mmCIF file of C-alpha atoms in Angstrom:
data_model
loop_
_atom_site.group_PDB
_atom_site.id
_atom_site.type_symbol
_atom_site.label_atom_id
_atom_site.label_comp_id
_atom_site.label_asym_id
_atom_site.label_seq_id
_atom_site.Cartn_x
_atom_site.Cartn_y
_atom_site.Cartn_z
ATOM 1 C CA GLU A 186 0.000 0.000 0.000
ATOM 2 C CA THR A 187 1.724 3.147 -1.231
ATOM 3 C CA GLY A 188 -1.023 5.617 -0.357
ATOM 4 C CA VAL A 189 -1.670 6.292 -4.037
ATOM 5 C CA THR A 190 -4.580 4.453 -5.652
ATOM 6 C CA GLN A 191 -5.172 4.230 -9.380
ATOM 7 C CA THR A 192 -8.258 2.953 -11.158
ATOM 8 C CA PRO A 193 -8.827 1.042 -13.284
ATOM 9 C CA ARG A 194 -5.831 -1.301 -13.128
ATOM 10 C CA HIS A 195 -6.416 -2.452 -16.693
ATOM 11 C CA LEU A 196 -8.191 -0.757 -19.589
ATOM 12 C CA VAL A 197 -8.767 -1.891 -23.156
ATOM 13 C CA MET A 198 -10.278 0.647 -25.492
ATOM 14 C CA GLY A 199 -10.772 1.334 -29.139
ATOM 15 C CA MET A 200 -9.270 4.323 -30.871
ATOM 16 C CA THR A 201 -12.572 6.166 -30.975
ATOM 17 C CA ASN A 202 -13.523 5.651 -27.317
ATOM 18 C CA LYS A 203 -13.363 8.175 -24.508
ATOM 19 C CA LYS A 204 -12.260 7.014 -21.060
ATOM 20 C CA SER A 205 -10.717 8.477 -17.921
ATOM 21 C CA LEU A 206 -8.016 7.288 -15.571
ATOM 22 C CA LYS A 207 -8.340 8.179 -11.909
ATOM 23 C CA CYS A 208 -5.717 8.701 -9.230
ATOM 24 C CA GLU A 209 -6.240 9.423 -5.538
ATOM 25 C CA GLN A 210 -3.587 10.001 -2.892
ATOM 26 C CA HIS A 211 -4.087 9.742 0.868
ATOM 27 C CA LEU A 212 -0.725 11.186 1.896
ATOM 28 C CA GLY A 213 -1.562 14.857 2.229
ATOM 29 C CA HIS A 214 0.786 15.717 -0.621
ATOM 30 C CA ASN A 215 0.517 18.861 -2.711
ATOM 31 C CA ALA A 216 2.070 17.740 -5.997
ATOM 32 C CA MET A 217 0.770 15.072 -8.360
ATOM 33 C CA TYR A 218 2.207 13.633 -11.558
ATOM 34 C CA TRP A 219 1.234 11.553 -14.583
ATOM 35 C CA TYR A 220 3.890 9.346 -16.205
ATOM 36 C CA LYS A 221 3.881 7.012 -19.196
ATOM 37 C CA GLN A 222 5.957 3.844 -18.833
ATOM 38 C CA SER A 223 6.736 1.782 -21.936
ATOM 39 C CA ALA A 224 8.765 -1.410 -21.945
ATOM 40 C CA LYS A 225 12.530 -0.871 -21.668
ATOM 41 C CA LYS A 226 12.148 2.916 -21.864
ATOM 42 C CA PRO A 227 12.652 5.591 -19.206
ATOM 43 C CA LEU A 228 9.627 6.964 -17.446
ATOM 44 C CA GLU A 229 8.147 9.819 -19.483
ATOM 45 C CA LEU A 230 6.776 12.696 -17.432
ATOM 46 C CA MET A 231 3.479 13.906 -18.914
ATOM 47 C CA PHE A 232 1.937 16.397 -16.488
ATOM 48 C CA VAL A 233 2.679 17.944 -13.119
ATOM 49 C CA TYR A 234 0.245 19.666 -10.779
ATOM 50 C CA ASN A 235 1.488 21.620 -7.791
ATOM 51 C CA PHE A 236 -1.161 22.910 -5.369
ATOM 52 C CA LYS A 237 -3.789 22.105 -8.050
ATOM 53 C CA GLU A 238 -2.057 24.263 -10.678
ATOM 54 C CA GLN A 239 -0.561 22.644 -13.766
ATOM 55 C CA THR A 240 3.132 23.439 -13.785
ATOM 56 C CA GLU A 241 4.368 21.043 -16.446
ATOM 57 C CA ASN A 242 3.088 19.768 -19.763
ATOM 58 C CA ASN A 243 5.826 17.896 -21.563
ATOM 59 C CA SER A 244 4.577 18.353 -25.138
ATOM 60 C CA VAL A 245 1.868 15.775 -24.583
ATOM 61 C CA PRO A 246 -0.635 15.334 -27.474
ATOM 62 C CA SER A 247 -4.013 16.945 -26.876
ATOM 63 C CA ARG A 248 -5.713 13.543 -26.929
ATOM 64 C CA PHE A 249 -4.517 13.349 -23.298
ATOM 65 C CA SER A 250 -6.256 15.860 -21.056
ATOM 66 C CA PRO A 251 -5.454 16.103 -17.337
ATOM 67 C CA GLU A 252 -7.726 17.397 -14.598
ATOM 68 C CA CYS A 253 -6.874 18.125 -10.981
ATOM 69 C CA PRO A 254 -9.980 19.163 -9.004
ATOM 70 C CA ASN A 255 -8.125 19.147 -5.654
ATOM 71 C CA SER A 256 -4.766 18.162 -4.196
ATOM 72 C CA SER A 257 -5.893 14.579 -3.582
ATOM 73 C CA HIS A 258 -7.353 13.693 -6.972
ATOM 74 C CA LEU A 259 -5.964 13.603 -10.464
ATOM 75 C CA PHE A 260 -7.606 12.440 -13.673
ATOM 76 C CA LEU A 261 -6.332 11.715 -17.153
ATOM 77 C CA HIS A 262 -9.037 11.978 -19.811
ATOM 78 C CA LEU A 263 -8.368 9.979 -22.959
ATOM 79 C CA HIS A 264 -9.925 10.357 -26.407
ATOM 80 C CA THR A 265 -9.068 9.269 -29.924
ATOM 81 C CA LEU A 266 -5.951 7.432 -28.787
ATOM 82 C CA GLN A 267 -3.441 5.722 -31.073
ATOM 83 C CA PRO A 268 -1.964 2.200 -30.815
ATOM 84 C CA GLU A 269 1.391 3.684 -29.717
ATOM 85 C CA ASP A 270 -0.361 5.051 -26.628
ATOM 86 C CA SER A 271 -0.584 1.524 -25.237
ATOM 87 C CA ALA A 272 1.532 1.589 -22.069
ATOM 88 C CA LEU A 273 1.460 1.634 -18.283
ATOM 89 C CA TYR A 274 0.254 5.001 -16.965
ATOM 90 C CA LEU A 275 1.582 5.812 -13.513
ATOM 91 C CA CYS A 276 0.370 8.444 -11.122
ATOM 92 C CA ALA A 277 2.644 9.777 -8.392
ATOM 93 C CA SER A 278 2.534 12.339 -5.616
ATOM 94 C CA SER A 279 5.105 14.177 -3.529
ATOM 95 C CA GLN A 280 5.084 16.596 -0.639
ATOM 96 C CA ASP A 281 5.592 19.492 -3.014
ATOM 97 C CA GLY A 282 6.783 20.091 -6.572
ATOM 98 C CA THR A 283 10.337 21.123 -5.796
ATOM 99 C CA GLY A 284 11.670 17.834 -7.139
ATOM 100 C CA ASN A 285 13.924 16.816 -4.260
ATOM 101 C CA GLN A 286 11.145 15.042 -2.393
ATOM 102 C CA PRO A 287 10.604 11.310 -3.028
ATOM 103 C CA GLN A 288 7.653 10.506 -5.228
ATOM 104 C CA HIS A 289 5.071 7.940 -4.181
ATOM 105 C CA PHE A 290 3.621 5.963 -7.067
ATOM 106 C CA GLY A 291 0.401 4.104 -7.681
ATOM 107 C CA ASP A 292 0.387 0.642 -9.254
ATOM 108 C CA GLY A 293 -0.585 2.126 -12.604
ATOM 109 C CA THR A 294 -3.224 1.555 -15.255
ATOM 110 C CA ARG A 295 -2.236 -0.862 -18.013
ATOM 111 C CA LEU A 296 -3.770 0.664 -21.141
ATOM 112 C CA SER A 297 -4.216 -1.258 -24.383
ATOM 113 C CA ILE A 298 -5.472 0.466 -27.525
ATOM 114 C CA LEU A 299 -7.069 -1.776 -30.131
ATOM 115 C CA GLY B 116 21.225 16.174 -24.391
ATOM 116 C CA GLN B 117 20.568 14.613 -21.025
ATOM 117 C CA ASN B 118 21.267 10.951 -20.529
ATOM 118 C CA ILE B 119 21.119 8.296 -17.842
ATOM 119 C CA ASP B 120 22.835 4.947 -18.485
ATOM 120 C CA GLN B 121 22.285 1.776 -16.520
ATOM 121 C CA PRO B 122 22.597 -1.893 -17.529
ATOM 122 C CA THR B 123 19.443 -3.389 -18.991
ATOM 123 C CA GLU B 124 19.599 -6.638 -17.055
ATOM 124 C CA MET B 125 21.721 -8.327 -14.387
ATOM 125 C CA THR B 126 21.667 -11.764 -12.801
ATOM 126 C CA ALA B 127 22.877 -12.640 -9.306
ATOM 127 C CA THR B 128 22.666 -15.504 -6.840
ATOM 128 C CA GLU B 129 20.636 -15.600 -3.644
ATOM 129 C CA GLY B 130 22.795 -14.621 -0.670
ATOM 130 C CA ALA B 131 25.373 -12.827 -2.804
ATOM 131 C CA ILE B 132 26.114 -9.116 -3.371
ATOM 132 C CA VAL B 133 25.290 -7.160 -6.520
ATOM 133 C CA GLN B 134 26.189 -3.643 -7.628
ATOM 134 C CA ILE B 135 23.971 -1.788 -10.102
ATOM 135 C CA ASN B 136 25.708 1.141 -11.771
ATOM 136 C CA CYS B 137 24.231 4.376 -13.072
ATOM 137 C CA THR B 138 26.113 7.038 -15.030
ATOM 138 C CA TYR B 139 24.617 10.352 -15.982
ATOM 139 C CA GLN B 140 25.188 13.392 -18.172
ATOM 140 C CA THR B 141 22.742 16.112 -17.221
ATOM 141 C CA SER B 142 22.508 19.877 -17.249
ATOM 142 C CA GLY B 143 23.341 20.426 -13.609
ATOM 143 C CA PHE B 144 22.761 18.164 -10.647
ATOM 144 C CA ASN B 145 20.510 18.474 -7.623
ATOM 145 C CA GLY B 146 20.392 14.892 -6.426
ATOM 146 C CA LEU B 147 20.020 11.273 -7.517
ATOM 147 C CA PHE B 148 17.250 8.846 -6.656
ATOM 148 C CA TRP B 149 17.013 5.061 -6.735
ATOM 149 C CA TYR B 150 13.633 3.335 -6.944
ATOM 150 C CA GLN B 151 12.666 -0.336 -6.912
ATOM 151 C CA GLN B 152 9.829 -1.607 -9.102
ATOM 152 C CA HIS B 153 8.492 -5.150 -8.887
ATOM 153 C CA ALA B 154 6.726 -6.418 -12.001
ATOM 154 C CA GLY B 155 3.194 -5.067 -12.180
ATOM 155 C CA GLU B 156 3.667 -2.845 -9.149
ATOM 156 C CA ALA B 157 4.436 0.753 -8.257
ATOM 157 C CA PRO B 158 8.003 2.051 -8.155
ATOM 158 C CA THR B 159 9.007 2.556 -4.510
ATOM 159 C CA PHE B 160 11.615 4.971 -3.198
ATOM 160 C CA LEU B 161 14.905 3.470 -2.028
ATOM 161 C CA SER B 162 17.415 6.305 -1.632
ATOM 162 C CA TYR B 163 18.341 9.901 -2.381
ATOM 163 C CA ASN B 164 21.950 11.077 -2.659
ATOM 164 C CA VAL B 165 22.946 14.698 -3.072
ATOM 165 C CA LEU B 166 26.447 14.640 -1.549
ATOM 166 C CA ASP B 167 29.368 12.395 -2.488
ATOM 167 C CA GLY B 168 29.813 9.210 -0.564
ATOM 168 C CA LEU B 169 28.066 6.072 0.571
ATOM 169 C CA GLU B 170 24.705 5.974 2.324
ATOM 170 C CA GLU B 171 23.734 2.701 3.943
ATOM 171 C CA LYS B 172 20.188 1.628 4.666
ATOM 172 C CA GLY B 173 19.989 -1.948 5.862
ATOM 173 C CA ARG B 174 20.930 -4.379 3.080
ATOM 174 C CA PHE B 175 20.881 -1.583 0.510
ATOM 175 C CA SER B 176 23.547 1.111 0.060
ATOM 176 C CA SER B 177 23.813 3.900 -2.496
ATOM 177 C CA PHE B 178 26.991 5.647 -3.573
ATOM 178 C CA LEU B 179 27.477 8.925 -5.421
ATOM 179 C CA SER B 180 30.437 10.588 -7.125
ATOM 180 C CA ARG B 181 29.372 13.921 -8.606
ATOM 181 C CA SER B 182 32.744 14.561 -10.256
ATOM 182 C CA LYS B 183 32.451 11.278 -12.166
ATOM 183 C CA GLY B 184 28.723 11.514 -12.866
ATOM 184 C CA TYR B 185 28.353 8.082 -11.308
ATOM 185 C CA SER B 186 26.269 6.261 -8.750
ATOM 186 C CA TYR B 187 25.734 2.686 -7.747
ATOM 187 C CA LEU B 188 23.211 0.755 -5.714
ATOM 188 C CA LEU B 189 24.688 -2.079 -3.670
ATOM 189 C CA LEU B 190 22.436 -4.913 -2.554
ATOM 190 C CA LYS B 191 23.815 -7.347 0.042
ATOM 191 C CA GLU B 192 22.577 -10.762 1.210
ATOM 192 C CA LEU B 193 20.337 -11.003 -1.816
ATOM 193 C CA GLN B 194 16.903 -12.491 -1.364
ATOM 194 C CA MET B 195 14.525 -13.804 -4.014
ATOM 195 C CA LYS B 196 12.198 -10.877 -3.289
ATOM 196 C CA ASP B 197 14.929 -8.506 -4.529
ATOM 197 C CA SER B 198 14.128 -9.606 -8.090
ATOM 198 C CA ALA B 199 12.814 -6.356 -9.556
ATOM 199 C CA SER B 200 13.738 -3.440 -11.773
ATOM 200 C CA TYR B 201 15.894 -0.707 -10.256
ATOM 201 C CA LEU B 202 15.411 2.802 -11.612
ATOM 202 C CA CYS B 203 17.996 5.568 -11.397
ATOM 203 C CA ALA B 204 16.804 9.186 -11.721
ATOM 204 C CA VAL B 205 18.729 12.473 -11.591
ATOM 205 C CA LEU B 206 17.368 15.881 -10.618
ATOM 206 C CA ASP B 207 18.831 18.416 -13.061
ATOM 207 C CA SER B 208 19.505 22.131 -12.628
ATOM 208 C CA ASN B 209 15.846 22.929 -13.370
ATOM 209 C CA TYR B 210 14.729 20.413 -10.731
ATOM 210 C CA GLN B 211 13.410 18.140 -13.477
ATOM 211 C CA LEU B 212 13.782 14.395 -12.900
ATOM 212 C CA ILE B 213 15.652 12.597 -15.677
ATOM 213 C CA TRP B 214 14.980 8.853 -15.560
ATOM 214 C CA GLY B 215 17.056 5.883 -16.668
ATOM 215 C CA ALA B 216 15.389 2.956 -18.411
ATOM 216 C CA GLY B 217 15.926 0.721 -15.375
ATOM 217 C CA THR B 218 17.951 -2.400 -14.617
ATOM 218 C CA LYS B 219 16.081 -5.679 -14.356
ATOM 219 C CA LEU B 220 17.689 -7.757 -11.607
ATOM 220 C CA ILE B 221 17.123 -11.513 -11.676
ATOM 221 C CA ILE B 222 17.969 -13.483 -8.540
ATOM 222 C CA LYS B 223 18.655 -17.199 -8.926
ATOM 223 C CA PRO B 224 18.581 -19.746 -6.081
#
């Protein structure tokens, strides 16, 4: 139990579907992150929210849309995805967004695009 | 460009010692993290080094040499449960985390 919960754990969707990934942290942290993890590749940072404000968007395609309604919840809305978007999507949180605090990760959502 | 290098895969024997190396070329340095990730699970924090030297935490130790752009994670008295991927990540001058691709460690009886 890492204190960061992601749902669903697995998701299969077609390219024309719309779905959302959910992340919730119970650690009282103020920064939350979305990462993409593909096999044998480094973690790719997608979005960062610090005190509910988006502070980072690493040139992510617009078919990925994040939402952070409060410091405990983070969503990733998906629409019109491509096969190359199949990956493990990890959510993480940290005390703040300064970078030198350890990040606590959820178990991820394994996404498969048909 | 920024780059983190670590071996793709290593194999070691239960009860032995293994050293996982990480070399980096980044724009500035504000610390280095090691994380452990079991298959299908979340990465979990192991260590953070910002000053040169060795930091020991139970069976795991992490070493840093900033002048050489080098770190290693040392695992002693290996157990089967240590089979996992080990991720090295460096905090650059902009406080952005640069991640390595991870080292998959296989422990054999």
